[in-house]
Amino acid sequence: EQNPDVRHVVGAGRLGFARRDVPQPHPRTANLNQKAKDLQTQEDDLDQQMDDYTKQLTTQYTALDTMMTKLAGTSSFLQQQFDSLTASK
């Protein structure tokens, strides 16, 4: 004898059965669940933005550090040139 709470539905679940009269969540619960999903999506988006921004800042800092190293070398070279000019006078 078939259980009255279960009916056969094509494509429903692994066994092809679905519960009859499955209660729908309370509208407030459904609303809160949707808000939780929306907040999770916002959190994921913010995490991605922060990762992208971190990569951007790291790239910029690396370029700045490289430029500062080159400028320090140029400064040292110029200082030596000026020192040699003033010493020869």
Short mmCIF file of N, CA and C in Angstrom, two decimals, residues 7-70:
data_model
loop_
_atom_site.label_atom_id
_atom_site.label_comp_id
_atom_site.label_asym_id
_atom_site.label_seq_id
_atom_site.Cartn_x
_atom_site.Cartn_y
_atom_site.Cartn_z
N ARG A 7 4.00 10.86 -3.12
CA ARG A 7 3.46 10.54 -4.44
C ARG A 7 4.62 10.50 -5.42
N HIS A 8 4.46 9.74 -6.47
CA HIS A 8 5.50 9.61 -7.48
C HIS A 8 5.48 10.83 -8.38
N VAL A 9 6.66 11.44 -8.56
CA VAL A 9 6.78 12.60 -9.43
C VAL A 9 7.99 12.35 -10.32
N VAL A 10 7.78 12.44 -11.63
CA VAL A 10 8.86 12.23 -12.57
C VAL A 10 9.90 13.33 -12.39
N GLY A 11 11.16 12.91 -12.23
CA GLY A 11 12.26 13.86 -12.10
C GLY A 11 12.36 14.52 -10.74
N ALA A 12 11.65 14.05 -9.76
CA ALA A 12 11.71 14.67 -8.43
C ALA A 12 12.61 13.86 -7.53
N GLY A 13 13.76 14.40 -7.23
CA GLY A 13 14.67 13.73 -6.31
C GLY A 13 15.32 12.51 -6.92
N ARG A 14 16.19 11.88 -6.16
CA ARG A 14 16.93 10.73 -6.65
C ARG A 14 16.02 9.52 -6.87
N LEU A 15 15.03 9.37 -6.05
CA LEU A 15 14.16 8.19 -6.15
C LEU A 15 12.88 8.47 -6.93
N GLY A 16 12.69 9.71 -7.36
CA GLY A 16 11.49 10.05 -8.12
C GLY A 16 10.27 10.26 -7.26
N PHE A 17 10.46 10.54 -5.97
CA PHE A 17 9.34 10.76 -5.07
C PHE A 17 9.43 12.16 -4.47
N ALA A 18 8.31 12.76 -4.20
CA ALA A 18 8.27 14.07 -3.54
C ALA A 18 7.16 14.03 -2.50
N ARG A 19 7.37 14.76 -1.43
CA ARG A 19 6.32 14.81 -0.40
C ARG A 19 5.15 15.64 -0.91
N ARG A 20 3.97 15.18 -0.60
CA ARG A 20 2.77 15.91 -0.93
C ARG A 20 2.53 16.95 0.16
N ASP A 21 2.02 18.07 -0.23
CA ASP A 21 1.68 19.13 0.71
C ASP A 21 2.88 19.54 1.57
N VAL A 22 4.01 19.76 0.91
CA VAL A 22 5.19 20.24 1.62
C VAL A 22 4.90 21.66 2.08
N PRO A 23 5.00 21.90 3.37
CA PRO A 23 4.68 23.24 3.86
C PRO A 23 5.69 24.27 3.37
N GLN A 24 5.18 25.40 2.95
CA GLN A 24 6.04 26.50 2.52
C GLN A 24 6.51 27.26 3.76
N PRO A 25 7.74 27.79 3.70
CA PRO A 25 8.21 28.53 4.86
C PRO A 25 7.36 29.78 5.09
N HIS A 26 7.30 30.19 6.31
CA HIS A 26 6.56 31.40 6.68
C HIS A 26 7.15 32.56 5.86
N PRO A 27 6.32 33.49 5.40
CA PRO A 27 6.84 34.60 4.59
C PRO A 27 7.99 35.34 5.26
N ARG A 28 7.92 35.52 6.56
CA ARG A 28 9.01 36.22 7.27
C ARG A 28 10.29 35.39 7.20
N THR A 29 10.16 34.07 7.34
CA THR A 29 11.33 33.20 7.25
C THR A 29 11.92 33.25 5.85
N ALA A 30 11.05 33.19 4.86
CA ALA A 30 11.52 33.26 3.47
C ALA A 30 12.22 34.60 3.22
N ASN A 31 11.67 35.68 3.75
CA ASN A 31 12.26 37.00 3.59
C ASN A 31 13.63 37.06 4.27
N LEU A 32 13.73 36.53 5.47
CA LEU A 32 15.01 36.52 6.20
C LEU A 32 16.04 35.65 5.48
N ASN A 33 15.59 34.52 4.96
CA ASN A 33 16.50 33.66 4.20
C ASN A 33 17.03 34.38 2.96
N GLN A 34 16.15 35.11 2.27
CA GLN A 34 16.57 35.86 1.08
C GLN A 34 17.55 36.96 1.47
N LYS A 35 17.28 37.64 2.57
CA LYS A 35 18.19 38.69 3.02
C LYS A 35 19.55 38.10 3.39
N ALA A 36 19.55 36.93 4.01
CA ALA A 36 20.81 36.27 4.35
C ALA A 36 21.59 35.93 3.08
N LYS A 37 20.89 35.44 2.05
CA LYS A 37 21.54 35.14 0.77
C LYS A 37 22.10 36.42 0.15
N ASP A 38 21.30 37.49 0.18
CA ASP A 38 21.74 38.77 -0.38
C ASP A 38 22.98 39.29 0.35
N LEU A 39 22.96 39.19 1.68
CA LEU A 39 24.12 39.63 2.45
C LEU A 39 25.35 38.79 2.15
N GLN A 40 25.16 37.50 1.97
CA GLN A 40 26.29 36.64 1.63
C GLN A 40 26.87 37.02 0.27
N THR A 41 25.97 37.33 -0.68
CA THR A 41 26.42 37.76 -2.00
C THR A 41 27.19 39.07 -1.89
N GLN A 42 26.68 40.00 -1.09
CA GLN A 42 27.37 41.28 -0.90
C GLN A 42 28.74 41.05 -0.25
N GLU A 43 28.79 40.16 0.73
CA GLU A 43 30.06 39.85 1.40
C GLU A 43 31.06 39.26 0.40
N ASP A 44 30.59 38.33 -0.42
CA ASP A 44 31.46 37.72 -1.43
C ASP A 44 31.98 38.77 -2.41
N ASP A 45 31.08 39.67 -2.84
CA ASP A 45 31.48 40.74 -3.76
C ASP A 45 32.51 41.66 -3.12
N LEU A 46 32.29 42.01 -1.85
CA LEU A 46 33.23 42.88 -1.14
C LEU A 46 34.57 42.19 -0.96
N ASP A 47 34.56 40.90 -0.65
CA ASP A 47 35.81 40.15 -0.53
C ASP A 47 36.58 40.19 -1.85
N GLN A 48 35.88 40.02 -2.96
CA GLN A 48 36.54 40.06 -4.27
C GLN A 48 37.10 41.45 -4.56
N GLN A 49 36.32 42.49 -4.23
CA GLN A 49 36.79 43.85 -4.44
C GLN A 49 38.04 44.12 -3.60
N MET A 50 38.04 43.65 -2.36
CA MET A 50 39.19 43.85 -1.47
C MET A 50 40.41 43.10 -2.00
N ASP A 51 40.21 41.89 -2.50
CA ASP A 51 41.32 41.13 -3.09
C ASP A 51 41.89 41.88 -4.30
N ASP A 52 41.00 42.37 -5.16
CA ASP A 52 41.43 43.12 -6.34
C ASP A 52 42.18 44.38 -5.94
N TYR A 53 41.67 45.10 -4.94
CA TYR A 53 42.29 46.33 -4.49
C TYR A 53 43.66 46.05 -3.86
N THR A 54 43.75 44.96 -3.10
CA THR A 54 45.02 44.57 -2.50
C THR A 54 46.06 44.29 -3.58
N LYS A 55 45.65 43.56 -4.62
CA LYS A 55 46.57 43.28 -5.74
C LYS A 55 47.01 44.57 -6.42
N GLN A 56 46.06 45.49 -6.63
CA GLN A 56 46.36 46.76 -7.27
C GLN A 56 47.37 47.55 -6.42
N LEU A 57 47.13 47.64 -5.12
CA LEU A 57 48.04 48.38 -4.25
C LEU A 57 49.41 47.72 -4.19
N THR A 58 49.45 46.41 -4.16
CA THR A 58 50.73 45.70 -4.14
C THR A 58 51.52 45.98 -5.41
N THR A 59 50.84 45.97 -6.54
CA THR A 59 51.50 46.27 -7.82
C THR A 59 52.03 47.70 -7.83
N GLN A 60 51.21 48.64 -7.36
CA GLN A 60 51.63 50.03 -7.32
C GLN A 60 52.80 50.23 -6.35
N TYR A 61 52.73 49.59 -5.19
CA TYR A 61 53.80 49.73 -4.21
C TYR A 61 55.11 49.15 -4.76
N THR A 62 55.01 48.01 -5.42
CA THR A 62 56.21 47.39 -6.00
C THR A 62 56.83 48.31 -7.04
N ALA A 63 56.00 48.91 -7.90
CA ALA A 63 56.50 49.85 -8.91
C ALA A 63 57.14 51.07 -8.23
N LEU A 64 56.50 51.58 -7.19
CA LEU A 64 57.04 52.72 -6.45
C LEU A 64 58.37 52.36 -5.79
N ASP A 65 58.44 51.20 -5.18
CA ASP A 65 59.68 50.75 -4.52
C ASP A 65 60.80 50.62 -5.54
N THR A 66 60.50 50.08 -6.72
CA THR A 66 61.49 49.95 -7.78
C THR A 66 61.98 51.33 -8.22
N MET A 67 61.05 52.25 -8.40
CA MET A 67 61.41 53.61 -8.82
C MET A 67 62.25 54.31 -7.75
N MET A 68 61.89 54.14 -6.49
CA MET A 68 62.65 54.77 -5.41
C MET A 68 64.08 54.21 -5.35
N THR A 69 64.24 52.93 -5.59
CA THR A 69 65.57 52.32 -5.61
C THR A 69 66.40 52.92 -6.74
N LYS A 70 65.79 53.08 -7.91
CA LYS A 70 66.50 53.69 -9.05
C LYS A 70 66.86 55.13 -8.75
#
